[in-house]
Amino acid sequence: MKILFTLWIILTTFCAFAQHKAAGKDTVIQKDTSKENKEPRYFYVSGNTNVFVNTRGGAAKRFSPSVEFGRTYGIFDIGLATGRVNSISPGNDTTRFIEFRPTINVFSKGRFAEALCLGGGYVFKAKQGLMTEVCNSINFNITEIWAIAVVEGYYYFDGTNNSRGTQFMGFNLTYNFLQKHSVNINRKKKALVSDN
């Protein structure tokens, strides 16, 4: 947990520094939007509830919850996730993980969007500690602030002597930290009702 907290502090400090530096260079109308191409920039938090579909065992062994914190840069998200590979905690904890998750929004139309994620992380104290992820999500924007997604993807776990892969499906609930009456929230309102 200390590693996650340290990485999160570094990520937010870097983003705040980069944003402050850009604001000093340019005359930006609003600090959460870049001047060059008017891309939105804001933080988000997402709760992920994944279930492995090709794993033996009951619901506790299949359920993989996680939380992701990140920042949106236009169609690109950079996030840091932490969670459990399953809900069962043996004597030596080999279920907790931390993962770096870059995601790109490949399609957007009104309230719907499709995204692709390629992640990489580490499962603590596990023989197959290296974790990579490939996933695809279909997102629905409930409001400008809240979004829900159906996710399908694969986790791959690699160790010194063996490796394995597993498929998962799940739901994500995302909260976007958008300022009231900001340029970004007004654009998002227009995009949600747009037919273009």
mmCIF file of C-alpha atoms in Angstrom:
data_model
loop_
_atom_site.group_PDB
_atom_site.id
_atom_site.type_symbol
_atom_site.label_atom_id
_atom_site.label_comp_id
_atom_site.label_asym_id
_atom_site.label_seq_id
_atom_site.Cartn_x
_atom_site.Cartn_y
_atom_site.Cartn_z
ATOM 1 C CA MET A 1 0.000 0.000 0.000
ATOM 2 C CA LYS A 2 2.972 2.300 0.670
ATOM 3 C CA ILE A 3 4.201 1.713 -2.887
ATOM 4 C CA LEU A 4 0.772 2.623 -4.298
ATOM 5 C CA PHE A 5 0.603 5.785 -2.183
ATOM 6 C CA THR A 6 4.130 6.826 -3.226
ATOM 7 C CA LEU A 7 3.412 6.206 -6.928
ATOM 8 C CA TRP A 8 0.137 8.122 -6.692
ATOM 9 C CA ILE A 9 1.894 11.126 -5.054
ATOM 10 C CA ILE A 10 4.554 11.086 -7.788
ATOM 11 C CA LEU A 11 1.909 10.874 -10.548
ATOM 12 C CA THR A 12 -0.213 13.735 -9.176
ATOM 13 C CA THR A 13 2.832 15.916 -8.483
ATOM 14 C CA PHE A 14 4.153 15.343 -12.002
ATOM 15 C CA CYS A 15 0.744 16.119 -13.561
ATOM 16 C CA ALA A 16 0.298 19.256 -11.442
ATOM 17 C CA PHE A 17 3.833 20.441 -12.287
ATOM 18 C CA ALA A 18 3.340 19.801 -16.023
ATOM 19 C CA GLN A 19 -0.009 21.574 -15.948
ATOM 20 C CA HIS A 20 1.420 24.572 -14.043
ATOM 21 C CA LYS A 21 4.386 24.782 -16.418
ATOM 22 C CA ALA A 22 2.081 24.705 -19.466
ATOM 23 C CA ALA A 23 -0.158 27.361 -17.922
ATOM 24 C CA GLY A 24 2.878 29.600 -17.394
ATOM 25 C CA LYS A 25 3.896 29.272 -21.045
ATOM 26 C CA ASP A 26 0.519 29.721 -22.664
ATOM 27 C CA THR A 27 -2.471 31.857 -21.984
ATOM 28 C CA VAL A 28 -4.907 29.024 -21.340
ATOM 29 C CA ILE A 29 -8.581 29.903 -20.946
ATOM 30 C CA GLN A 30 -9.006 27.214 -18.319
ATOM 31 C CA LYS A 31 -6.379 25.186 -16.516
ATOM 32 C CA ASP A 32 -8.126 21.862 -17.218
ATOM 33 C CA THR A 33 -7.936 22.285 -21.015
ATOM 34 C CA SER A 34 -4.871 22.468 -23.255
ATOM 35 C CA LYS A 35 -4.603 25.524 -25.507
ATOM 36 C CA GLU A 36 -3.238 23.690 -28.553
ATOM 37 C CA ASN A 37 -6.141 21.352 -29.278
ATOM 38 C CA LYS A 38 -8.643 22.092 -26.493
ATOM 39 C CA GLU A 39 -8.283 18.603 -25.019
ATOM 40 C CA PRO A 40 -9.871 18.001 -21.612
ATOM 41 C CA ARG A 41 -7.581 17.254 -18.694
ATOM 42 C CA TYR A 42 -9.063 16.009 -15.447
ATOM 43 C CA PHE A 43 -8.687 13.325 -12.774
ATOM 44 C CA TYR A 44 -10.942 10.285 -12.379
ATOM 45 C CA VAL A 45 -11.493 7.349 -10.044
ATOM 46 C CA SER A 46 -12.920 4.014 -11.144
ATOM 47 C CA GLY A 47 -14.186 0.972 -9.247
ATOM 48 C CA ASN A 48 -13.678 -2.270 -11.187
ATOM 49 C CA THR A 49 -15.514 -5.545 -10.523
ATOM 50 C CA ASN A 50 -14.074 -8.268 -12.739
ATOM 51 C CA VAL A 51 -14.998 -11.965 -12.728
ATOM 52 C CA PHE A 52 -12.755 -14.642 -14.250
ATOM 53 C CA VAL A 53 -14.715 -16.761 -16.712
ATOM 54 C CA ASN A 54 -12.336 -19.698 -17.201
ATOM 55 C CA THR A 55 -11.099 -20.320 -13.650
ATOM 56 C CA ARG A 56 -12.015 -23.262 -11.435
ATOM 57 C CA GLY A 57 -13.540 -22.558 -8.070
ATOM 58 C CA GLY A 58 -16.367 -20.633 -6.489
ATOM 59 C CA ALA A 59 -17.307 -16.974 -6.656
ATOM 60 C CA ALA A 60 -14.619 -15.856 -4.177
ATOM 61 C CA LYS A 61 -11.855 -17.347 -6.331
ATOM 62 C CA ARG A 62 -13.259 -15.780 -9.508
ATOM 63 C CA PHE A 63 -14.018 -12.261 -8.211
ATOM 64 C CA SER A 64 -11.252 -9.677 -8.815
ATOM 65 C CA PRO A 65 -12.062 -6.197 -7.436
ATOM 66 C CA SER A 66 -9.845 -3.154 -7.976
ATOM 67 C CA VAL A 67 -9.746 0.632 -7.802
ATOM 68 C CA GLU A 68 -8.062 2.863 -10.383
ATOM 69 C CA PHE A 69 -6.955 6.484 -9.990
ATOM 70 C CA GLY A 70 -5.860 8.420 -13.050
ATOM 71 C CA ARG A 71 -5.890 11.437 -15.289
ATOM 72 C CA THR A 72 -7.515 12.019 -18.664
ATOM 73 C CA TYR A 73 -5.642 13.771 -21.469
ATOM 74 C CA GLY A 74 -8.194 14.059 -24.270
ATOM 75 C CA ILE A 75 -8.780 10.531 -25.600
ATOM 76 C CA PHE A 76 -5.901 9.080 -23.531
ATOM 77 C CA ASP A 77 -6.112 8.011 -19.860
ATOM 78 C CA ILE A 78 -3.172 7.211 -17.599
ATOM 79 C CA GLY A 79 -4.169 5.291 -14.493
ATOM 80 C CA LEU A 80 -2.740 3.406 -11.551
ATOM 81 C CA ALA A 81 -4.828 0.494 -10.248
ATOM 82 C CA THR A 82 -4.644 -1.650 -7.150
ATOM 83 C CA GLY A 83 -6.758 -4.611 -6.172
ATOM 84 C CA ARG A 84 -6.895 -8.355 -5.701
ATOM 85 C CA VAL A 85 -6.562 -11.182 -8.185
ATOM 86 C CA ASN A 86 -9.235 -13.015 -6.177
ATOM 87 C CA SER A 87 -11.179 -12.533 -2.959
ATOM 88 C CA ILE A 88 -9.502 -15.416 -1.111
ATOM 89 C CA SER A 89 -6.546 -14.405 1.037
ATOM 90 C CA PRO A 90 -4.213 -17.332 1.838
ATOM 91 C CA GLY A 91 -1.546 -17.289 4.576
ATOM 92 C CA ASN A 92 1.033 -15.559 2.400
ATOM 93 C CA ASP A 93 -0.811 -12.843 0.505
ATOM 94 C CA THR A 94 -0.381 -13.562 -3.209
ATOM 95 C CA THR A 95 -3.549 -11.839 -4.388
ATOM 96 C CA ARG A 96 -2.824 -8.105 -4.110
ATOM 97 C CA PHE A 97 -1.551 -6.298 -7.182
ATOM 98 C CA ILE A 98 -0.591 -2.866 -8.475
ATOM 99 C CA GLU A 99 -0.889 -2.025 -12.161
ATOM 100 C CA PHE A 100 -0.094 0.831 -14.541
ATOM 101 C CA ARG A 101 -3.045 1.166 -16.982
ATOM 102 C CA PRO A 102 -2.805 3.382 -20.085
ATOM 103 C CA THR A 103 -6.125 3.457 -21.967
ATOM 104 C CA ILE A 104 -7.080 4.991 -25.312
ATOM 105 C CA ASN A 105 -10.593 5.915 -26.355
ATOM 106 C CA VAL A 106 -10.876 4.439 -29.877
ATOM 107 C CA PHE A 107 -14.484 5.405 -30.639
ATOM 108 C CA SER A 108 -17.015 7.870 -29.250
ATOM 109 C CA LYS A 109 -20.604 8.630 -30.281
ATOM 110 C CA GLY A 110 -23.015 10.484 -28.021
ATOM 111 C CA ARG A 111 -23.174 8.719 -24.657
ATOM 112 C CA PHE A 112 -21.263 5.654 -25.867
ATOM 113 C CA ALA A 113 -17.532 5.086 -26.240
ATOM 114 C CA GLU A 114 -15.176 2.166 -26.765
ATOM 115 C CA ALA A 115 -11.734 1.982 -25.157
ATOM 116 C CA LEU A 116 -8.647 -0.239 -25.325
ATOM 117 C CA CYS A 117 -6.370 -0.805 -22.324
ATOM 118 C CA LEU A 118 -2.879 -2.322 -22.239
ATOM 119 C CA GLY A 119 -1.713 -2.632 -18.642
ATOM 120 C CA GLY A 120 1.269 -3.962 -16.767
ATOM 121 C CA GLY A 121 1.785 -4.625 -13.096
ATOM 122 C CA TYR A 122 3.006 -6.829 -10.288
ATOM 123 C CA VAL A 123 1.270 -9.335 -7.968
ATOM 124 C CA PHE A 124 2.970 -9.148 -4.568
ATOM 125 C CA LYS A 125 4.664 -12.304 -3.212
ATOM 126 C CA ALA A 126 3.388 -14.437 -6.102
ATOM 127 C CA LYS A 127 5.391 -17.046 -8.014
ATOM 128 C CA GLN A 128 3.876 -15.617 -11.199
ATOM 129 C CA GLY A 129 4.388 -12.007 -10.149
ATOM 130 C CA LEU A 130 4.529 -10.188 -13.483
ATOM 131 C CA MET A 131 1.019 -9.278 -14.646
ATOM 132 C CA THR A 132 -0.022 -7.873 -18.023
ATOM 133 C CA GLU A 133 -3.513 -6.981 -19.202
ATOM 134 C CA VAL A 134 -5.261 -6.495 -22.528
ATOM 135 C CA CYS A 135 -8.872 -5.344 -22.323
ATOM 136 C CA ASN A 136 -11.647 -3.727 -24.293
ATOM 137 C CA SER A 137 -14.535 -1.767 -22.785
ATOM 138 C CA ILE A 138 -17.853 -0.359 -23.956
ATOM 139 C CA ASN A 139 -18.609 2.761 -21.922
ATOM 140 C CA PHE A 140 -21.902 4.525 -21.282
ATOM 141 C CA ASN A 141 -21.878 8.067 -19.881
ATOM 142 C CA ILE A 142 -24.787 8.236 -17.429
ATOM 143 C CA THR A 143 -24.072 11.945 -16.831
ATOM 144 C CA GLU A 144 -21.124 14.243 -17.485
ATOM 145 C CA ILE A 145 -19.611 13.054 -14.186
ATOM 146 C CA TRP A 146 -20.574 9.356 -13.980
ATOM 147 C CA ALA A 147 -19.886 6.562 -16.473
ATOM 148 C CA ILE A 148 -20.376 2.801 -16.438
ATOM 149 C CA ALA A 149 -18.559 0.268 -18.622
ATOM 150 C CA VAL A 150 -18.749 -3.391 -19.581
ATOM 151 C CA VAL A 151 -15.216 -4.786 -19.801
ATOM 152 C CA GLU A 152 -13.816 -7.939 -21.406
ATOM 153 C CA GLY A 153 -10.158 -8.874 -21.441
ATOM 154 C CA TYR A 154 -7.250 -11.091 -20.474
ATOM 155 C CA TYR A 155 -4.718 -11.175 -17.646
ATOM 156 C CA TYR A 156 -1.366 -12.904 -18.202
ATOM 157 C CA PHE A 157 0.781 -13.922 -15.231
ATOM 158 C CA ASP A 158 4.466 -14.770 -15.725
ATOM 159 C CA GLY A 159 6.982 -16.272 -13.325
ATOM 160 C CA THR A 160 10.461 -17.780 -13.459
ATOM 161 C CA ASN A 161 9.283 -21.343 -14.061
ATOM 162 C CA ASN A 162 5.723 -21.022 -15.380
ATOM 163 C CA SER A 163 3.045 -18.725 -16.719
ATOM 164 C CA ARG A 164 -0.720 -18.680 -17.217
ATOM 165 C CA GLY A 165 -3.456 -16.587 -18.746
ATOM 166 C CA THR A 166 -7.084 -16.035 -17.825
ATOM 167 C CA GLN A 167 -10.061 -14.259 -19.349
ATOM 168 C CA PHE A 168 -12.325 -11.907 -17.410
ATOM 169 C CA MET A 169 -15.509 -9.885 -17.781
ATOM 170 C CA GLY A 170 -16.753 -7.155 -15.515
ATOM 171 C CA PHE A 171 -18.277 -3.762 -14.830
ATOM 172 C CA ASN A 172 -16.571 -0.451 -14.071
ATOM 173 C CA LEU A 173 -18.099 2.622 -12.457
ATOM 174 C CA THR A 174 -16.153 5.852 -13.050
ATOM 175 C CA TYR A 175 -16.387 9.276 -11.417
ATOM 176 C CA ASN A 176 -14.812 12.190 -13.328
ATOM 177 C CA PHE A 177 -13.547 15.115 -11.246
ATOM 178 C CA LEU A 178 -14.903 17.872 -13.501
ATOM 179 C CA GLN A 179 -15.344 21.407 -12.224
ATOM 180 C CA LYS A 180 -18.842 22.879 -12.307
ATOM 181 C CA HIS A 181 -19.416 25.328 -15.161
ATOM 182 C CA SER A 182 -16.034 24.432 -16.669
ATOM 183 C CA VAL A 183 -15.260 24.314 -20.387
ATOM 184 C CA ASN A 184 -14.836 20.531 -20.150
ATOM 185 C CA ILE A 185 -18.168 19.820 -18.506
ATOM 186 C CA ASN A 186 -19.983 22.026 -21.042
ATOM 187 C CA ARG A 187 -18.270 20.220 -23.925
ATOM 188 C CA LYS A 188 -19.160 16.878 -22.410
ATOM 189 C CA LYS A 189 -22.812 17.943 -22.105
ATOM 190 C CA LYS A 190 -22.866 18.875 -25.799
ATOM 191 C CA ALA A 191 -21.114 15.637 -26.817
ATOM 192 C CA LEU A 192 -23.580 13.475 -24.889
ATOM 193 C CA VAL A 193 -26.578 14.858 -26.766
ATOM 194 C CA SER A 194 -24.815 15.302 -30.116
ATOM 195 C CA ASP A 195 -25.700 13.181 -33.115
ATOM 196 C CA ASN A 196 -22.542 14.251 -34.973
#
